[in-house]
Amino acid sequence: MSAVLRYTVGRILVFAASLGVLYLIGFRRWALVLVAIVVSMPLAYVLLRRQRASFAVGLERVLSRRRAEKARLQAALESDDDEFSTADKGPLSPAKHSNFLDSES
């Protein structure tokens, strides 16, 4: 099971447990849901510390791969730009043959 799924299921279970305990205490309707949300947030922060850390490590791994891929693609794009800029200085560059373009029109 992925870290994201484990953390999400954990958050839902903490909320459901908070909801159940508050229902047994006597909370009803909207107050029950609102108080359960407020109570479950700090509980999940404390109880799901390992799952949150695992989720953060997995997220950092994905982000570092994406940063490396972005850097690789930018380097490839810059090398392509360099090739095109040197190609403009070749024998058929528009600057050298502007009279050729004028004669076609």
PDB file of C-alpha atoms in Angstrom:
ATOM      1  CA  MET A   1       0.000   0.000   0.000  1.00  0.00           C
ATOM      2  CA  SER A   2       1.396   3.416  -0.912  1.00  0.00           C
ATOM      3  CA  ALA A   3       2.314   5.932   1.758  1.00  0.00           C
ATOM      4  CA  VAL A   4      -0.351   8.346   0.520  1.00  0.00           C
ATOM      5  CA  LEU A   5      -3.070   5.727   0.843  1.00  0.00           C
ATOM      6  CA  ARG A   6      -1.897   4.638   4.315  1.00  0.00           C
ATOM      7  CA  TYR A   7      -1.884   8.235   5.546  1.00  0.00           C
ATOM      8  CA  THR A   8      -5.298   8.981   4.040  1.00  0.00           C
ATOM      9  CA  VAL A   9      -6.875   5.836   5.505  1.00  0.00           C
ATOM     10  CA  GLY A  10      -5.294   6.685   8.858  1.00  0.00           C
ATOM     11  CA  ARG A  11      -6.778  10.175   8.790  1.00  0.00           C
ATOM     12  CA  ILE A  12     -10.219   8.777   7.958  1.00  0.00           C
ATOM     13  CA  LEU A  13      -9.973   6.206  10.763  1.00  0.00           C
ATOM     14  CA  VAL A  14      -8.926   8.852  13.311  1.00  0.00           C
ATOM     15  CA  PHE A  15     -11.858  11.019  12.208  1.00  0.00           C
ATOM     16  CA  ALA A  16     -14.277   8.065  12.442  1.00  0.00           C
ATOM     17  CA  ALA A  17     -13.004   7.170  15.912  1.00  0.00           C
ATOM     18  CA  SER A  18     -13.375  10.782  17.044  1.00  0.00           C
ATOM     19  CA  LEU A  19     -16.871  10.847  15.595  1.00  0.00           C
ATOM     20  CA  GLY A  20     -17.814   7.656  17.446  1.00  0.00           C
ATOM     21  CA  VAL A  21     -16.458   8.807  20.801  1.00  0.00           C
ATOM     22  CA  LEU A  22     -18.132  12.203  20.502  1.00  0.00           C
ATOM     23  CA  TYR A  23     -21.424  10.537  19.550  1.00  0.00           C
ATOM     24  CA  LEU A  24     -21.247   8.385  22.673  1.00  0.00           C
ATOM     25  CA  ILE A  25     -20.546  11.493  24.742  1.00  0.00           C
ATOM     26  CA  GLY A  26     -23.730  13.088  23.422  1.00  0.00           C
ATOM     27  CA  PHE A  27     -22.815  15.326  20.500  1.00  0.00           C
ATOM     28  CA  ARG A  28     -25.357  15.337  17.670  1.00  0.00           C
ATOM     29  CA  ARG A  29     -25.875  16.801  14.203  1.00  0.00           C
ATOM     30  CA  TRP A  30     -23.516  19.510  12.952  1.00  0.00           C
ATOM     31  CA  ALA A  31     -21.799  19.954  16.283  1.00  0.00           C
ATOM     32  CA  LEU A  32     -20.780  16.291  16.151  1.00  0.00           C
ATOM     33  CA  VAL A  33     -19.107  16.648  12.733  1.00  0.00           C
ATOM     34  CA  LEU A  34     -17.470  19.997  13.471  1.00  0.00           C
ATOM     35  CA  VAL A  35     -16.041  18.965  16.825  1.00  0.00           C
ATOM     36  CA  ALA A  36     -14.902  15.619  15.360  1.00  0.00           C
ATOM     37  CA  ILE A  37     -12.975  17.496  12.656  1.00  0.00           C
ATOM     38  CA  VAL A  38     -11.353  19.802  15.207  1.00  0.00           C
ATOM     39  CA  VAL A  39     -10.463  16.915  17.550  1.00  0.00           C
ATOM     40  CA  SER A  40      -9.207  14.568  14.820  1.00  0.00           C
ATOM     41  CA  MET A  41      -6.713  17.053  13.340  1.00  0.00           C
ATOM     42  CA  PRO A  42      -4.294  17.203  16.314  1.00  0.00           C
ATOM     43  CA  LEU A  43      -4.868  13.517  17.057  1.00  0.00           C
ATOM     44  CA  ALA A  44      -3.898  12.569  13.511  1.00  0.00           C
ATOM     45  CA  TYR A  45      -0.872  14.841  13.721  1.00  0.00           C
ATOM     46  CA  VAL A  46       0.367  12.955  16.780  1.00  0.00           C
ATOM     47  CA  LEU A  47      -0.826   9.419  15.979  1.00  0.00           C
ATOM     48  CA  LEU A  48       0.149   9.329  12.295  1.00  0.00           C
ATOM     49  CA  ARG A  49       3.677  10.686  12.674  1.00  0.00           C
ATOM     50  CA  ARG A  50       5.355   7.668  11.009  1.00  0.00           C
ATOM     51  CA  GLN A  51       2.876   7.554   8.126  1.00  0.00           C
ATOM     52  CA  ARG A  52       3.309  11.285   7.539  1.00  0.00           C
ATOM     53  CA  ALA A  53       7.105  10.940   7.539  1.00  0.00           C
ATOM     54  CA  SER A  54       6.892   8.041   5.091  1.00  0.00           C
ATOM     55  CA  PHE A  55       4.582  10.088   2.892  1.00  0.00           C
ATOM     56  CA  ALA A  56       7.018  13.030   2.994  1.00  0.00           C
ATOM     57  CA  VAL A  57       9.988  10.813   2.058  1.00  0.00           C
ATOM     58  CA  GLY A  58       8.072   9.351  -0.884  1.00  0.00           C
ATOM     59  CA  LEU A  59       6.999  12.804  -2.002  1.00  0.00           C
ATOM     60  CA  GLU A  60      10.577  14.101  -1.790  1.00  0.00           C
ATOM     61  CA  ARG A  61      11.762  11.138  -3.868  1.00  0.00           C
ATOM     62  CA  VAL A  62       9.232  11.931  -6.587  1.00  0.00           C
ATOM     63  CA  LEU A  63      10.077  15.640  -6.522  1.00  0.00           C
ATOM     64  CA  SER A  64      13.818  15.003  -6.759  1.00  0.00           C
ATOM     65  CA  ARG A  65      13.269  12.716  -9.773  1.00  0.00           C
ATOM     66  CA  ARG A  66      11.155  15.408 -11.417  1.00  0.00           C
ATOM     67  CA  ARG A  67      13.768  18.086 -10.697  1.00  0.00           C
ATOM     68  CA  ALA A  68      16.495  15.878 -12.201  1.00  0.00           C
ATOM     69  CA  GLU A  69      14.342  15.205 -15.276  1.00  0.00           C
ATOM     70  CA  LYS A  70      13.588  18.916 -15.625  1.00  0.00           C
ATOM     71  CA  ALA A  71      17.290  19.780 -15.414  1.00  0.00           C
ATOM     72  CA  ARG A  72      18.094  17.095 -18.007  1.00  0.00           C
ATOM     73  CA  LEU A  73      15.417  18.380 -20.369  1.00  0.00           C
ATOM     74  CA  GLN A  74      16.530  21.999 -19.928  1.00  0.00           C
ATOM     75  CA  ALA A  75      20.123  21.016 -20.652  1.00  0.00           C
ATOM     76  CA  ALA A  76      18.991  19.171 -23.777  1.00  0.00           C
ATOM     77  CA  LEU A  77      16.915  22.159 -24.840  1.00  0.00           C
ATOM     78  CA  GLU A  78      19.816  24.552 -24.289  1.00  0.00           C
ATOM     79  CA  SER A  79      22.124  22.319 -26.330  1.00  0.00           C
ATOM     80  CA  ASP A  80      19.498  22.306 -29.107  1.00  0.00           C
ATOM     81  CA  ASP A  81      19.350  26.110 -28.917  1.00  0.00           C
ATOM     82  CA  ASP A  82      23.132  26.242 -29.254  1.00  0.00           C
ATOM     83  CA  GLU A  83      22.966  24.014 -32.332  1.00  0.00           C
ATOM     84  CA  PHE A  84      20.352  26.267 -33.927  1.00  0.00           C
ATOM     85  CA  SER A  85      22.300  29.422 -33.156  1.00  0.00           C
ATOM     86  CA  THR A  86      25.443  27.975 -34.806  1.00  0.00           C
ATOM     87  CA  ALA A  87      23.343  26.747 -37.738  1.00  0.00           C
ATOM     88  CA  ASP A  88      22.259  30.353 -38.412  1.00  0.00           C
ATOM     89  CA  LYS A  89      25.882  31.232 -39.120  1.00  0.00           C
ATOM     90  CA  GLY A  90      26.150  28.559 -41.817  1.00  0.00           C
ATOM     91  CA  PRO A  91      26.237  29.046 -45.598  1.00  0.00           C
ATOM     92  CA  LEU A  92      22.454  29.488 -45.953  1.00  0.00           C
ATOM     93  CA  SER A  93      21.808  31.897 -43.122  1.00  0.00           C
ATOM     94  CA  PRO A  94      19.269  34.630 -43.957  1.00  0.00           C
ATOM     95  CA  ALA A  95      21.741  37.405 -43.140  1.00  0.00           C
ATOM     96  CA  LYS A  96      24.223  36.258 -45.784  1.00  0.00           C
ATOM     97  CA  HIS A  97      21.640  35.584 -48.487  1.00  0.00           C
ATOM     98  CA  SER A  98      19.099  38.337 -48.135  1.00  0.00           C
ATOM     99  CA  ASN A  99      19.377  39.074 -51.852  1.00  0.00           C
ATOM    100  CA  PHE A 100      18.366  35.453 -52.576  1.00  0.00           C
ATOM    101  CA  LEU A 101      15.147  35.942 -50.636  1.00  0.00           C
ATOM    102  CA  ASP A 102      14.452  39.243 -52.420  1.00  0.00           C
ATOM    103  CA  SER A 103      14.855  37.694 -55.884  1.00  0.00           C
ATOM    104  CA  GLU A 104      12.123  35.095 -55.256  1.00  0.00           C
ATOM    105  CA  SER A 105       9.354  37.598 -54.620  1.00  0.00           C
TER     106      SER A 105
END
